[in-house]
């Protein structure tokens, strides 16, 4: 009878261990790459350094999508938005226009952290429509964008120490775009992508990879048993949080969209000022013309009135 608690404890621990989802230790994902083409012509390659030590969940999402076939990840997807001196945005492999995409964890997943900042050209960051709305879309900065810090999760950068990568970045930034929509006029497509040493690039390096537990990543949004249990316990809380966030921030007014609008607004204001200046100049010229015309007409009318007065005076003198 005295040993019964120990037996119960042993049974409890055994059952607990059976339910525990043990995640195998993975090799560190350190580098990846994407190759970009414009209407089928190669623009070059971007080598990426990923911050798997500080944002592993975000990096895993990105790397997994790099290794998926066409239609299920980044391969053959496009950069749908280019804003010179700001950023290039891509990763929408479902719709291709910035309204689609999804993560490996479901439709959206939460912001992991904001440890890294948008401190320089070439930073790799998650695009979103507000807090905790990360999917598959990402962007690469063309300059420091500190106003995006704390709003978008930075998870890597382009290795601009390589001249070839710097050249590809220049080509990407200078691609012709529609001024109203920021959409490239040529099809900027990710023609090839993968992790360095992961097999996609033909190298046999040893510093990269993803967790391999024998199970296929479900990109249709199904979660494993542990995630489903946690989601069930927190469903009401998450729904309430999302409702509050929707009230606080309109997804259409995300920081990337707002930054784009600010840039366009500045250009529009400059055009309006130039237009007003031209209008004022035209008004001045028109006013001068009107004055001259008035003076010309005024002199003729003055002579006519003078003649009429003279005739009236002559008539009165004759009557007298």
PDB file of C-alpha atoms in Angstrom:
ATOM      1  CA  UNK A   1       0.000   0.000   0.000  1.00  0.00           C
ATOM      2  CA  UNK A   2       2.878   2.364   0.737  1.00  0.00           C
ATOM      3  CA  UNK A   3       4.316   1.795  -2.751  1.00  0.00           C
ATOM      4  CA  UNK A   4       1.006   2.553  -4.523  1.00  0.00           C
ATOM      5  CA  UNK A   5       1.717   6.328  -4.996  1.00  0.00           C
ATOM      6  CA  UNK A   6       5.032   5.494  -6.671  1.00  0.00           C
ATOM      7  CA  UNK A   7       3.272   3.101  -9.057  1.00  0.00           C
ATOM      8  CA  UNK A   8       0.660   5.715  -9.903  1.00  0.00           C
ATOM      9  CA  UNK A   9       3.353   8.321 -10.474  1.00  0.00           C
ATOM     10  CA  UNK A  10       5.193   5.921 -12.796  1.00  0.00           C
ATOM     11  CA  UNK A  11       2.019   5.258 -14.775  1.00  0.00           C
ATOM     12  CA  UNK A  12       1.291   8.986 -14.999  1.00  0.00           C
ATOM     13  CA  UNK A  13       4.771   9.786 -16.272  1.00  0.00           C
ATOM     14  CA  UNK A  14       4.617   6.957 -18.786  1.00  0.00           C
ATOM     15  CA  UNK A  15       1.334   8.213 -20.221  1.00  0.00           C
ATOM     16  CA  UNK A  16       2.644  11.773 -20.319  1.00  0.00           C
ATOM     17  CA  UNK A  17       5.758  10.770 -22.211  1.00  0.00           C
ATOM     18  CA  UNK A  18       3.689   8.838 -24.732  1.00  0.00           C
ATOM     19  CA  UNK A  19       1.680  11.980 -25.504  1.00  0.00           C
ATOM     20  CA  UNK A  20       4.738  14.227 -25.719  1.00  0.00           C
ATOM     21  CA  UNK A  21       5.544  15.382 -29.261  1.00  0.00           C
ATOM     22  CA  UNK A  22       9.317  15.166 -29.464  1.00  0.00           C
ATOM     23  CA  UNK A  23      10.770  17.516 -32.077  1.00  0.00           C
ATOM     24  CA  UNK A  24      14.005  16.216 -33.577  1.00  0.00           C
ATOM     25  CA  UNK A  25      17.048  18.444 -33.496  1.00  0.00           C
ATOM     26  CA  UNK A  26      17.532  20.067 -36.900  1.00  0.00           C
ATOM     27  CA  UNK A  27      20.591  21.400 -38.611  1.00  0.00           C
ATOM     28  CA  UNK A  28      20.858  25.190 -38.590  1.00  0.00           C
ATOM     29  CA  UNK A  29      19.430  27.017 -41.571  1.00  0.00           C
ATOM     30  CA  UNK A  30      21.984  29.720 -42.264  1.00  0.00           C
ATOM     31  CA  UNK A  31      21.813  30.587 -45.945  1.00  0.00           C
ATOM     32  CA  UNK A  32      19.351  30.420 -48.818  1.00  0.00           C
ATOM     33  CA  UNK A  33      19.013  31.903 -52.286  1.00  0.00           C
ATOM     34  CA  UNK A  34      16.538  33.062 -54.899  1.00  0.00           C
ATOM     35  CA  UNK A  35      17.171  33.631 -58.591  1.00  0.00           C
ATOM     36  CA  UNK A  36      15.071  36.293 -60.327  1.00  0.00           C
ATOM     37  CA  UNK A  37      14.114  36.492 -63.994  1.00  0.00           C
ATOM     38  CA  UNK A  38      12.396  39.246 -66.013  1.00  0.00           C
ATOM     39  CA  UNK A  39      10.137  37.834 -68.735  1.00  0.00           C
ATOM     40  CA  UNK A  40      12.255  34.697 -68.740  1.00  0.00           C
ATOM     41  CA  UNK A  41      15.616  36.491 -68.857  1.00  0.00           C
ATOM     42  CA  UNK A  42      17.843  36.038 -65.801  1.00  0.00           C
ATOM     43  CA  UNK A  43      18.369  39.123 -63.643  1.00  0.00           C
ATOM     44  CA  UNK A  44      20.706  37.374 -61.233  1.00  0.00           C
ATOM     45  CA  UNK A  45      20.772  35.720 -57.852  1.00  0.00           C
ATOM     46  CA  UNK A  46      20.239  36.964 -54.303  1.00  0.00           C
ATOM     47  CA  UNK A  47      22.089  35.065 -51.577  1.00  0.00           C
ATOM     48  CA  UNK A  48      20.267  35.334 -48.255  1.00  0.00           C
ATOM     49  CA  UNK A  49      21.545  35.095 -44.679  1.00  0.00           C
ATOM     50  CA  UNK A  50      18.775  33.907 -42.356  1.00  0.00           C
ATOM     51  CA  UNK A  51      18.476  34.606 -38.618  1.00  0.00           C
ATOM     52  CA  UNK A  52      17.383  31.131 -37.538  1.00  0.00           C
ATOM     53  CA  UNK A  53      18.963  31.564 -34.102  1.00  0.00           C
ATOM     54  CA  UNK A  54      16.607  34.401 -33.125  1.00  0.00           C
ATOM     55  CA  UNK A  55      13.498  33.902 -35.311  1.00  0.00           C
ATOM     56  CA  UNK A  56      13.492  30.138 -35.998  1.00  0.00           C
ATOM     57  CA  UNK A  57       9.735  29.830 -36.551  1.00  0.00           C
ATOM     58  CA  UNK A  58       9.700  32.585 -39.187  1.00  0.00           C
ATOM     59  CA  UNK A  59      12.821  31.212 -40.894  1.00  0.00           C
ATOM     60  CA  UNK A  60      11.338  27.706 -40.965  1.00  0.00           C
ATOM     61  CA  UNK A  61       8.245  29.049 -42.718  1.00  0.00           C
ATOM     62  CA  UNK A  62      10.382  30.835 -45.319  1.00  0.00           C
ATOM     63  CA  UNK A  63      12.785  27.936 -45.935  1.00  0.00           C
ATOM     64  CA  UNK A  64      10.012  25.365 -46.238  1.00  0.00           C
ATOM     65  CA  UNK A  65       8.242  27.490 -48.839  1.00  0.00           C
ATOM     66  CA  UNK A  66      11.529  27.865 -50.735  1.00  0.00           C
ATOM     67  CA  UNK A  67      11.683  24.084 -51.147  1.00  0.00           C
ATOM     68  CA  UNK A  68       8.081  23.466 -52.220  1.00  0.00           C
ATOM     69  CA  UNK A  69       7.088  22.781 -55.852  1.00  0.00           C
ATOM     70  CA  UNK A  70       5.484  25.388 -58.099  1.00  0.00           C
ATOM     71  CA  UNK A  71       2.093  26.504 -56.783  1.00  0.00           C
ATOM     72  CA  UNK A  72       2.809  25.413 -53.223  1.00  0.00           C
ATOM     73  CA  UNK A  73       5.680  27.759 -52.428  1.00  0.00           C
ATOM     74  CA  UNK A  74       7.918  30.493 -53.784  1.00  0.00           C
ATOM     75  CA  UNK A  75       9.129  28.715 -56.926  1.00  0.00           C
ATOM     76  CA  UNK A  76       7.774  30.541 -60.026  1.00  0.00           C
ATOM     77  CA  UNK A  77       6.010  33.131 -57.857  1.00  0.00           C
ATOM     78  CA  UNK A  78       6.488  36.830 -58.639  1.00  0.00           C
ATOM     79  CA  UNK A  79       7.558  40.138 -57.172  1.00  0.00           C
ATOM     80  CA  UNK A  80       4.229  41.905 -57.550  1.00  0.00           C
ATOM     81  CA  UNK A  81       5.304  45.270 -56.139  1.00  0.00           C
ATOM     82  CA  UNK A  82       8.439  47.375 -56.641  1.00  0.00           C
ATOM     83  CA  UNK A  83       8.858  50.837 -55.093  1.00  0.00           C
ATOM     84  CA  UNK A  84      12.261  52.382 -55.875  1.00  0.00           C
ATOM     85  CA  UNK A  85      14.112  53.711 -52.835  1.00  0.00           C
ATOM     86  CA  UNK A  86      11.773  51.701 -50.589  1.00  0.00           C
ATOM     87  CA  UNK A  87      11.291  47.966 -51.151  1.00  0.00           C
ATOM     88  CA  UNK A  88      10.441  44.977 -53.388  1.00  0.00           C
ATOM     89  CA  UNK A  89       7.571  42.744 -52.262  1.00  0.00           C
ATOM     90  CA  UNK A  90       6.829  39.152 -53.274  1.00  0.00           C
ATOM     91  CA  UNK A  91       5.829  35.752 -51.930  1.00  0.00           C
ATOM     92  CA  UNK A  92       2.140  35.678 -52.932  1.00  0.00           C
ATOM     93  CA  UNK A  93       2.179  32.268 -54.590  1.00  0.00           C
ATOM     94  CA  UNK A  94      -1.615  31.776 -54.509  1.00  0.00           C
ATOM     95  CA  UNK A  95      -2.904  34.955 -56.201  1.00  0.00           C
ATOM     96  CA  UNK A  96       0.176  36.887 -57.261  1.00  0.00           C
ATOM     97  CA  UNK A  97      -1.278  40.313 -56.556  1.00  0.00           C
ATOM     98  CA  UNK A  98      -0.526  40.865 -52.869  1.00  0.00           C
ATOM     99  CA  UNK A  99      -3.873  39.611 -51.554  1.00  0.00           C
ATOM    100  CA  UNK A 100      -2.963  35.933 -51.175  1.00  0.00           C
ATOM    101  CA  UNK A 101      -0.337  33.553 -49.847  1.00  0.00           C
ATOM    102  CA  UNK A 102      -0.300  31.379 -46.748  1.00  0.00           C
ATOM    103  CA  UNK A 103       2.147  30.036 -44.197  1.00  0.00           C
ATOM    104  CA  UNK A 104       3.076  26.461 -43.324  1.00  0.00           C
ATOM    105  CA  UNK A 105       1.307  26.919 -39.975  1.00  0.00           C
ATOM    106  CA  UNK A 106      -2.042  27.883 -41.451  1.00  0.00           C
ATOM    107  CA  UNK A 107      -3.429  30.914 -43.222  1.00  0.00           C
ATOM    108  CA  UNK A 108      -1.590  33.328 -40.880  1.00  0.00           C
ATOM    109  CA  UNK A 109       0.789  33.127 -37.946  1.00  0.00           C
ATOM    110  CA  UNK A 110       1.822  35.477 -35.168  1.00  0.00           C
ATOM    111  CA  UNK A 111       4.725  37.921 -35.043  1.00  0.00           C
ATOM    112  CA  UNK A 112       7.656  36.015 -33.540  1.00  0.00           C
ATOM    113  CA  UNK A 113       9.605  39.028 -32.258  1.00  0.00           C
ATOM    114  CA  UNK A 114      11.033  42.368 -33.367  1.00  0.00           C
ATOM    115  CA  UNK A 115      14.640  41.841 -32.323  1.00  0.00           C
ATOM    116  CA  UNK A 116      16.089  42.884 -35.665  1.00  0.00           C
ATOM    117  CA  UNK A 117      15.561  46.245 -37.337  1.00  0.00           C
ATOM    118  CA  UNK A 118      15.236  47.478 -40.915  1.00  0.00           C
ATOM    119  CA  UNK A 119      18.620  49.113 -40.557  1.00  0.00           C
ATOM    120  CA  UNK A 120      20.075  48.962 -44.063  1.00  0.00           C
ATOM    121  CA  UNK A 121      19.583  48.108 -47.709  1.00  0.00           C
ATOM    122  CA  UNK A 122      18.816  44.445 -48.324  1.00  0.00           C
ATOM    123  CA  UNK A 123      16.946  43.569 -45.111  1.00  0.00           C
ATOM    124  CA  UNK A 124      14.556  40.622 -45.505  1.00  0.00           C
ATOM    125  CA  UNK A 125      11.276  41.028 -43.627  1.00  0.00           C
ATOM    126  CA  UNK A 126       7.732  39.648 -43.438  1.00  0.00           C
ATOM    127  CA  UNK A 127       4.953  41.620 -45.120  1.00  0.00           C
ATOM    128  CA  UNK A 128       1.659  41.713 -43.262  1.00  0.00           C
ATOM    129  CA  UNK A 129      -1.742  43.389 -42.997  1.00  0.00           C
ATOM    130  CA  UNK A 130      -1.360  44.301 -39.328  1.00  0.00           C
ATOM    131  CA  UNK A 131      -0.231  42.565 -36.167  1.00  0.00           C
ATOM    132  CA  UNK A 132       0.030  38.753 -36.174  1.00  0.00           C
ATOM    133  CA  UNK A 133      -0.990  38.372 -39.840  1.00  0.00           C
ATOM    134  CA  UNK A 134       2.158  36.818 -41.310  1.00  0.00           C
ATOM    135  CA  UNK A 135       1.644  34.474 -44.236  1.00  0.00           C
ATOM    136  CA  UNK A 136       4.133  33.906 -47.029  1.00  0.00           C
ATOM    137  CA  UNK A 137       4.641  37.425 -48.392  1.00  0.00           C
ATOM    138  CA  UNK A 138       7.986  39.077 -47.729  1.00  0.00           C
ATOM    139  CA  UNK A 139       9.841  42.191 -48.793  1.00  0.00           C
ATOM    140  CA  UNK A 140      13.438  43.314 -49.311  1.00  0.00           C
ATOM    141  CA  UNK A 141      14.391  46.889 -48.434  1.00  0.00           C
ATOM    142  CA  UNK A 142      16.236  49.231 -50.805  1.00  0.00           C
ATOM    143  CA  UNK A 143      17.186  51.604 -47.959  1.00  0.00           C
ATOM    144  CA  UNK A 144      16.927  51.792 -44.144  1.00  0.00           C
ATOM    145  CA  UNK A 145      13.254  51.906 -43.144  1.00  0.00           C
ATOM    146  CA  UNK A 146      13.216  52.431 -39.393  1.00  0.00           C
ATOM    147  CA  UNK A 147       9.511  53.375 -39.434  1.00  0.00           C
ATOM    148  CA  UNK A 148       8.775  49.664 -40.062  1.00  0.00           C
ATOM    149  CA  UNK A 149      10.602  48.533 -36.897  1.00  0.00           C
ATOM    150  CA  UNK A 150       8.269  46.902 -34.404  1.00  0.00           C
ATOM    151  CA  UNK A 151       5.677  46.286 -37.107  1.00  0.00           C
ATOM    152  CA  UNK A 152       7.334  43.711 -39.386  1.00  0.00           C
ATOM    153  CA  UNK A 153       9.476  40.717 -38.394  1.00  0.00           C
ATOM    154  CA  UNK A 154      12.992  40.929 -39.885  1.00  0.00           C
ATOM    155  CA  UNK A 155      14.407  37.427 -40.396  1.00  0.00           C
ATOM    156  CA  UNK A 156      17.408  37.852 -42.678  1.00  0.00           C
ATOM    157  CA  UNK A 157      19.292  39.986 -45.191  1.00  0.00           C
ATOM    158  CA  UNK A 158      20.738  39.881 -48.690  1.00  0.00           C
ATOM    159  CA  UNK A 159      24.485  39.286 -48.751  1.00  0.00           C
ATOM    160  CA  UNK A 160      25.451  42.559 -50.445  1.00  0.00           C
ATOM    161  CA  UNK A 161      29.134  41.894 -49.836  1.00  0.00           C
ATOM    162  CA  UNK A 162      28.929  39.913 -53.071  1.00  0.00           C
ATOM    163  CA  UNK A 163      29.077  42.151 -56.139  1.00  0.00           C
ATOM    164  CA  UNK A 164      26.709  39.874 -58.046  1.00  0.00           C
ATOM    165  CA  UNK A 165      24.019  40.205 -55.360  1.00  0.00           C
ATOM    166  CA  UNK A 166      24.417  43.981 -55.265  1.00  0.00           C
ATOM    167  CA  UNK A 167      24.026  44.065 -59.043  1.00  0.00           C
ATOM    168  CA  UNK A 168      20.848  41.954 -58.860  1.00  0.00           C
ATOM    169  CA  UNK A 169      19.417  44.283 -56.215  1.00  0.00           C
ATOM    170  CA  UNK A 170      20.072  47.285 -58.474  1.00  0.00           C
ATOM    171  CA  UNK A 171      18.357  45.541 -61.377  1.00  0.00           C
ATOM    172  CA  UNK A 172      15.369  44.687 -59.202  1.00  0.00           C
ATOM    173  CA  UNK A 173      15.017  48.252 -57.908  1.00  0.00           C
ATOM    174  CA  UNK A 174      15.335  49.773 -61.387  1.00  0.00           C
ATOM    175  CA  UNK A 175      12.812  47.471 -63.053  1.00  0.00           C
ATOM    176  CA  UNK A 176      10.133  49.520 -64.894  1.00  0.00           C
ATOM    177  CA  UNK A 177       6.851  49.732 -62.964  1.00  0.00           C
ATOM    178  CA  UNK A 178       3.381  51.218 -63.315  1.00  0.00           C
ATOM    179  CA  UNK A 179       3.515  54.509 -61.376  1.00  0.00           C
ATOM    180  CA  UNK A 180      -0.075  54.155 -60.141  1.00  0.00           C
ATOM    181  CA  UNK A 181       0.002  50.533 -58.943  1.00  0.00           C
ATOM    182  CA  UNK A 182       3.764  49.911 -58.364  1.00  0.00           C
ATOM    183  CA  UNK A 183       3.306  46.706 -60.354  1.00  0.00           C
ATOM    184  CA  UNK A 184       6.303  45.725 -62.536  1.00  0.00           C
ATOM    185  CA  UNK A 185       5.710  46.108 -66.268  1.00  0.00           C
ATOM    186  CA  UNK A 186       7.708  42.908 -66.837  1.00  0.00           C
ATOM    187  CA  UNK A 187       7.086  39.582 -65.108  1.00  0.00           C
ATOM    188  CA  UNK A 188       9.652  39.427 -62.292  1.00  0.00           C
ATOM    189  CA  UNK A 189       9.609  35.779 -61.327  1.00  0.00           C
ATOM    190  CA  UNK A 190      11.514  33.626 -58.816  1.00  0.00           C
ATOM    191  CA  UNK A 191      12.869  31.138 -61.341  1.00  0.00           C
ATOM    192  CA  UNK A 192      14.894  29.123 -58.833  1.00  0.00           C
ATOM    193  CA  UNK A 193      15.197  29.065 -55.052  1.00  0.00           C
ATOM    194  CA  UNK A 194      16.296  26.910 -52.143  1.00  0.00           C
ATOM    195  CA  UNK A 195      18.635  26.565 -49.208  1.00  0.00           C
ATOM    196  CA  UNK A 196      22.393  26.543 -49.734  1.00  0.00           C
ATOM    197  CA  UNK A 197      23.531  22.947 -49.343  1.00  0.00           C
ATOM    198  CA  UNK A 198      19.943  21.743 -49.215  1.00  0.00           C
ATOM    199  CA  UNK A 199      20.092  20.243 -52.690  1.00  0.00           C
ATOM    200  CA  UNK A 200      18.222  22.937 -54.617  1.00  0.00           C
ATOM    201  CA  UNK A 201      21.402  24.697 -55.699  1.00  0.00           C
ATOM    202  CA  UNK A 202      23.446  21.625 -56.505  1.00  0.00           C
ATOM    203  CA  UNK A 203      25.867  22.108 -53.598  1.00  0.00           C
ATOM    204  CA  UNK A 204      26.547  19.599 -50.831  1.00  0.00           C
ATOM    205  CA  UNK A 205      27.216  21.955 -47.941  1.00  0.00           C
ATOM    206  CA  UNK A 206      26.616  20.946 -44.360  1.00  0.00           C
ATOM    207  CA  UNK A 207      25.324  24.096 -42.724  1.00  0.00           C
ATOM    208  CA  UNK A 208      21.682  24.121 -43.718  1.00  0.00           C
ATOM    209  CA  UNK A 209      18.503  22.108 -43.699  1.00  0.00           C
ATOM    210  CA  UNK A 210      15.067  21.823 -42.124  1.00  0.00           C
ATOM    211  CA  UNK A 211      13.613  19.492 -39.539  1.00  0.00           C
ATOM    212  CA  UNK A 212      13.168  16.048 -41.008  1.00  0.00           C
ATOM    213  CA  UNK A 213      10.755  13.923 -38.982  1.00  0.00           C
ATOM    214  CA  UNK A 214       9.427  11.894 -41.894  1.00  0.00           C
ATOM    215  CA  UNK A 215       6.198  13.856 -42.130  1.00  0.00           C
ATOM    216  CA  UNK A 216       5.207  16.070 -45.056  1.00  0.00           C
ATOM    217  CA  UNK A 217       4.546  19.718 -44.265  1.00  0.00           C
ATOM    218  CA  UNK A 218       0.820  20.361 -44.675  1.00  0.00           C
ATOM    219  CA  UNK A 219       0.405  23.610 -46.595  1.00  0.00           C
ATOM    220  CA  UNK A 220      -3.397  23.362 -46.504  1.00  0.00           C
ATOM    221  CA  UNK A 221      -3.448  24.748 -42.975  1.00  0.00           C
ATOM    222  CA  UNK A 222      -3.857  21.496 -40.912  1.00  0.00           C
ATOM    223  CA  UNK A 223      -1.978  21.618 -37.602  1.00  0.00           C
ATOM    224  CA  UNK A 224      -0.519  18.777 -35.570  1.00  0.00           C
ATOM    225  CA  UNK A 225      -2.224  17.406 -32.479  1.00  0.00           C
ATOM    226  CA  UNK A 226      -0.444  19.679 -30.030  1.00  0.00           C
ATOM    227  CA  UNK A 227      -1.154  22.849 -32.038  1.00  0.00           C
ATOM    228  CA  UNK A 228      -4.793  21.836 -32.448  1.00  0.00           C
ATOM    229  CA  UNK A 229      -5.165  21.328 -28.713  1.00  0.00           C
ATOM    230  CA  UNK A 230      -3.602  24.686 -27.913  1.00  0.00           C
ATOM    231  CA  UNK A 231      -5.679  26.427 -30.561  1.00  0.00           C
ATOM    232  CA  UNK A 232      -8.839  24.911 -29.126  1.00  0.00           C
ATOM    233  CA  UNK A 233      -8.015  26.130 -25.633  1.00  0.00           C
ATOM    234  CA  UNK A 234      -7.230  29.645 -26.847  1.00  0.00           C
ATOM    235  CA  UNK A 235      -9.853  30.021 -29.595  1.00  0.00           C
ATOM    236  CA  UNK A 236     -12.081  32.475 -27.756  1.00  0.00           C
ATOM    237  CA  UNK A 237      -9.144  34.570 -26.560  1.00  0.00           C
ATOM    238  CA  UNK A 238      -7.628  34.740 -30.057  1.00  0.00           C
ATOM    239  CA  UNK A 239     -10.950  35.674 -31.631  1.00  0.00           C
ATOM    240  CA  UNK A 240     -11.436  38.490 -29.153  1.00  0.00           C
ATOM    241  CA  UNK A 241      -7.868  39.737 -29.769  1.00  0.00           C
ATOM    242  CA  UNK A 242      -8.399  39.720 -33.538  1.00  0.00           C
ATOM    243  CA  UNK A 243     -11.623  41.686 -33.180  1.00  0.00           C
ATOM    244  CA  UNK A 244      -9.835  44.294 -31.068  1.00  0.00           C
ATOM    245  CA  UNK A 245      -6.974  44.488 -33.573  1.00  0.00           C
ATOM    246  CA  UNK A 246      -9.416  44.966 -36.451  1.00  0.00           C
ATOM    247  CA  UNK A 247     -10.933  47.896 -34.607  1.00  0.00           C
ATOM    248  CA  UNK A 248      -7.528  49.391 -33.864  1.00  0.00           C
ATOM    249  CA  UNK A 249      -5.921  48.945 -37.275  1.00  0.00           C
ATOM    250  CA  UNK A 250      -7.442  48.637 -40.733  1.00  0.00           C
ATOM    251  CA  UNK A 251      -5.535  45.941 -42.670  1.00  0.00           C
ATOM    252  CA  UNK A 252      -5.581  48.174 -45.716  1.00  0.00           C
ATOM    253  CA  UNK A 253      -3.569  50.708 -43.723  1.00  0.00           C
ATOM    254  CA  UNK A 254      -0.599  48.459 -42.985  1.00  0.00           C
ATOM    255  CA  UNK A 255       2.767  50.105 -42.611  1.00  0.00           C
ATOM    256  CA  UNK A 256       3.952  49.054 -46.065  1.00  0.00           C
ATOM    257  CA  UNK A 257       0.799  50.370 -47.712  1.00  0.00           C
ATOM    258  CA  UNK A 258       0.977  53.563 -45.682  1.00  0.00           C
ATOM    259  CA  UNK A 259       4.631  54.102 -46.583  1.00  0.00           C
ATOM    260  CA  UNK A 260       3.794  53.653 -50.253  1.00  0.00           C
ATOM    261  CA  UNK A 261       0.951  56.142 -49.916  1.00  0.00           C
ATOM    262  CA  UNK A 262       3.247  58.633 -48.213  1.00  0.00           C
ATOM    263  CA  UNK A 263       5.755  58.411 -51.056  1.00  0.00           C
ATOM    264  CA  UNK A 264       2.995  58.844 -53.635  1.00  0.00           C
ATOM    265  CA  UNK A 265       1.433  61.657 -51.628  1.00  0.00           C
ATOM    266  CA  UNK A 266       4.710  63.582 -51.604  1.00  0.00           C
ATOM    267  CA  UNK A 267       5.041  63.249 -55.382  1.00  0.00           C
ATOM    268  CA  UNK A 268       1.393  64.230 -55.849  1.00  0.00           C
ATOM    269  CA  UNK A 269       1.786  67.302 -53.652  1.00  0.00           C
ATOM    270  CA  UNK A 270       4.798  68.382 -55.697  1.00  0.00           C
ATOM    271  CA  UNK A 271       2.819  68.014 -58.926  1.00  0.00           C
ATOM    272  CA  UNK A 272      -0.056  70.014 -57.424  1.00  0.00           C
ATOM    273  CA  UNK A 273       2.324  72.795 -56.386  1.00  0.00           C
ATOM    274  CA  UNK A 274       3.790  72.929 -59.892  1.00  0.00           C
ATOM    275  CA  UNK A 275       0.307  72.999 -61.404  1.00  0.00           C
ATOM    276  CA  UNK A 276      -0.785  75.835 -59.106  1.00  0.00           C
ATOM    277  CA  UNK A 277       2.330  77.804 -60.026  1.00  0.00           C
ATOM    278  CA  UNK A 278       1.584  77.414 -63.725  1.00  0.00           C
ATOM    279  CA  UNK A 279      -2.049  78.409 -63.138  1.00  0.00           C
ATOM    280  CA  UNK A 280      -1.007  81.545 -61.270  1.00  0.00           C
ATOM    281  CA  UNK A 281       1.398  82.467 -64.055  1.00  0.00           C
ATOM    282  CA  UNK A 282      -1.364  81.958 -66.617  1.00  0.00           C
ATOM    283  CA  UNK A 283      -3.733  84.113 -64.554  1.00  0.00           C
ATOM    284  CA  UNK A 284      -1.192  86.928 -64.420  1.00  0.00           C
ATOM    285  CA  UNK A 285      -0.663  86.809 -68.171  1.00  0.00           C
ATOM    286  CA  UNK A 286      -4.412  86.717 -68.752  1.00  0.00           C
ATOM    287  CA  UNK A 287      -4.935  89.660 -66.409  1.00  0.00           C
ATOM    288  CA  UNK A 288      -2.329  91.700 -68.239  1.00  0.00           C
ATOM    289  CA  UNK A 289      -3.986  90.907 -71.558  1.00  0.00           C
ATOM    290  CA  UNK A 290      -7.380  91.886 -70.161  1.00  0.00           C
ATOM    291  CA  UNK A 291      -5.991  95.191 -68.864  1.00  0.00           C
ATOM    292  CA  UNK A 292      -4.446  95.998 -72.228  1.00  0.00           C
ATOM    293  CA  UNK A 293      -7.653  95.126 -74.030  1.00  0.00           C
ATOM    294  CA  UNK A 294      -9.634  97.247 -71.594  1.00  0.00           C
ATOM    295  CA  UNK A 295      -7.342 100.207 -72.143  1.00  0.00           C
ATOM    296  CA  UNK A 296      -7.746  99.834 -75.894  1.00  0.00           C
ATOM    297  CA  UNK A 297     -11.498  99.644 -75.682  1.00  0.00           C
ATOM    298  CA  UNK A 298     -11.594 102.414 -73.096  1.00  0.00           C
ATOM    299  CA  UNK A 299      -9.859 104.934 -75.382  1.00  0.00           C
ATOM    300  CA  UNK A 300     -12.298 104.294 -78.227  1.00  0.00           C
ATOM    301  CA  UNK A 301     -15.302 104.620 -75.959  1.00  0.00           C
ATOM    302  CA  UNK A 302     -13.842 107.789 -74.457  1.00  0.00           C
ATOM    303  CA  UNK A 303     -13.550 109.414 -77.886  1.00  0.00           C
ATOM    304  CA  UNK A 304     -17.151 108.477 -78.708  1.00  0.00           C
ATOM    305  CA  UNK A 305     -18.465 109.958 -75.475  1.00  0.00           C
ATOM    306  CA  UNK A 306     -16.468 113.137 -76.010  1.00  0.00           C
ATOM    307  CA  UNK A 307     -18.003 113.589 -79.454  1.00  0.00           C
ATOM    308  CA  UNK A 308     -21.496 113.081 -78.049  1.00  0.00           C
ATOM    309  CA  UNK A 309     -20.912 115.707 -75.372  1.00  0.00           C
ATOM    310  CA  UNK A 310     -19.617 118.146 -77.992  1.00  0.00           C
ATOM    311  CA  UNK A 311     -22.730 117.614 -80.154  1.00  0.00           C
ATOM    312  CA  UNK A 312     -25.037 118.262 -77.188  1.00  0.00           C
ATOM    313  CA  UNK A 313     -23.186 121.474 -76.322  1.00  0.00           C
ATOM    314  CA  UNK A 314     -23.337 122.653 -79.954  1.00  0.00           C
ATOM    315  CA  UNK A 315     -27.083 121.995 -80.059  1.00  0.00           C
ATOM    316  CA  UNK A 316     -27.716 124.042 -76.902  1.00  0.00           C
ATOM    317  CA  UNK A 317     -25.737 126.977 -78.294  1.00  0.00           C
ATOM    318  CA  UNK A 318     -27.779 126.991 -81.514  1.00  0.00           C
ATOM    319  CA  UNK A 319     -31.023 127.005 -79.534  1.00  0.00           C
ATOM    320  CA  UNK A 320     -29.896 130.010 -77.543  1.00  0.00           C
TER     321      UNK A 320
END
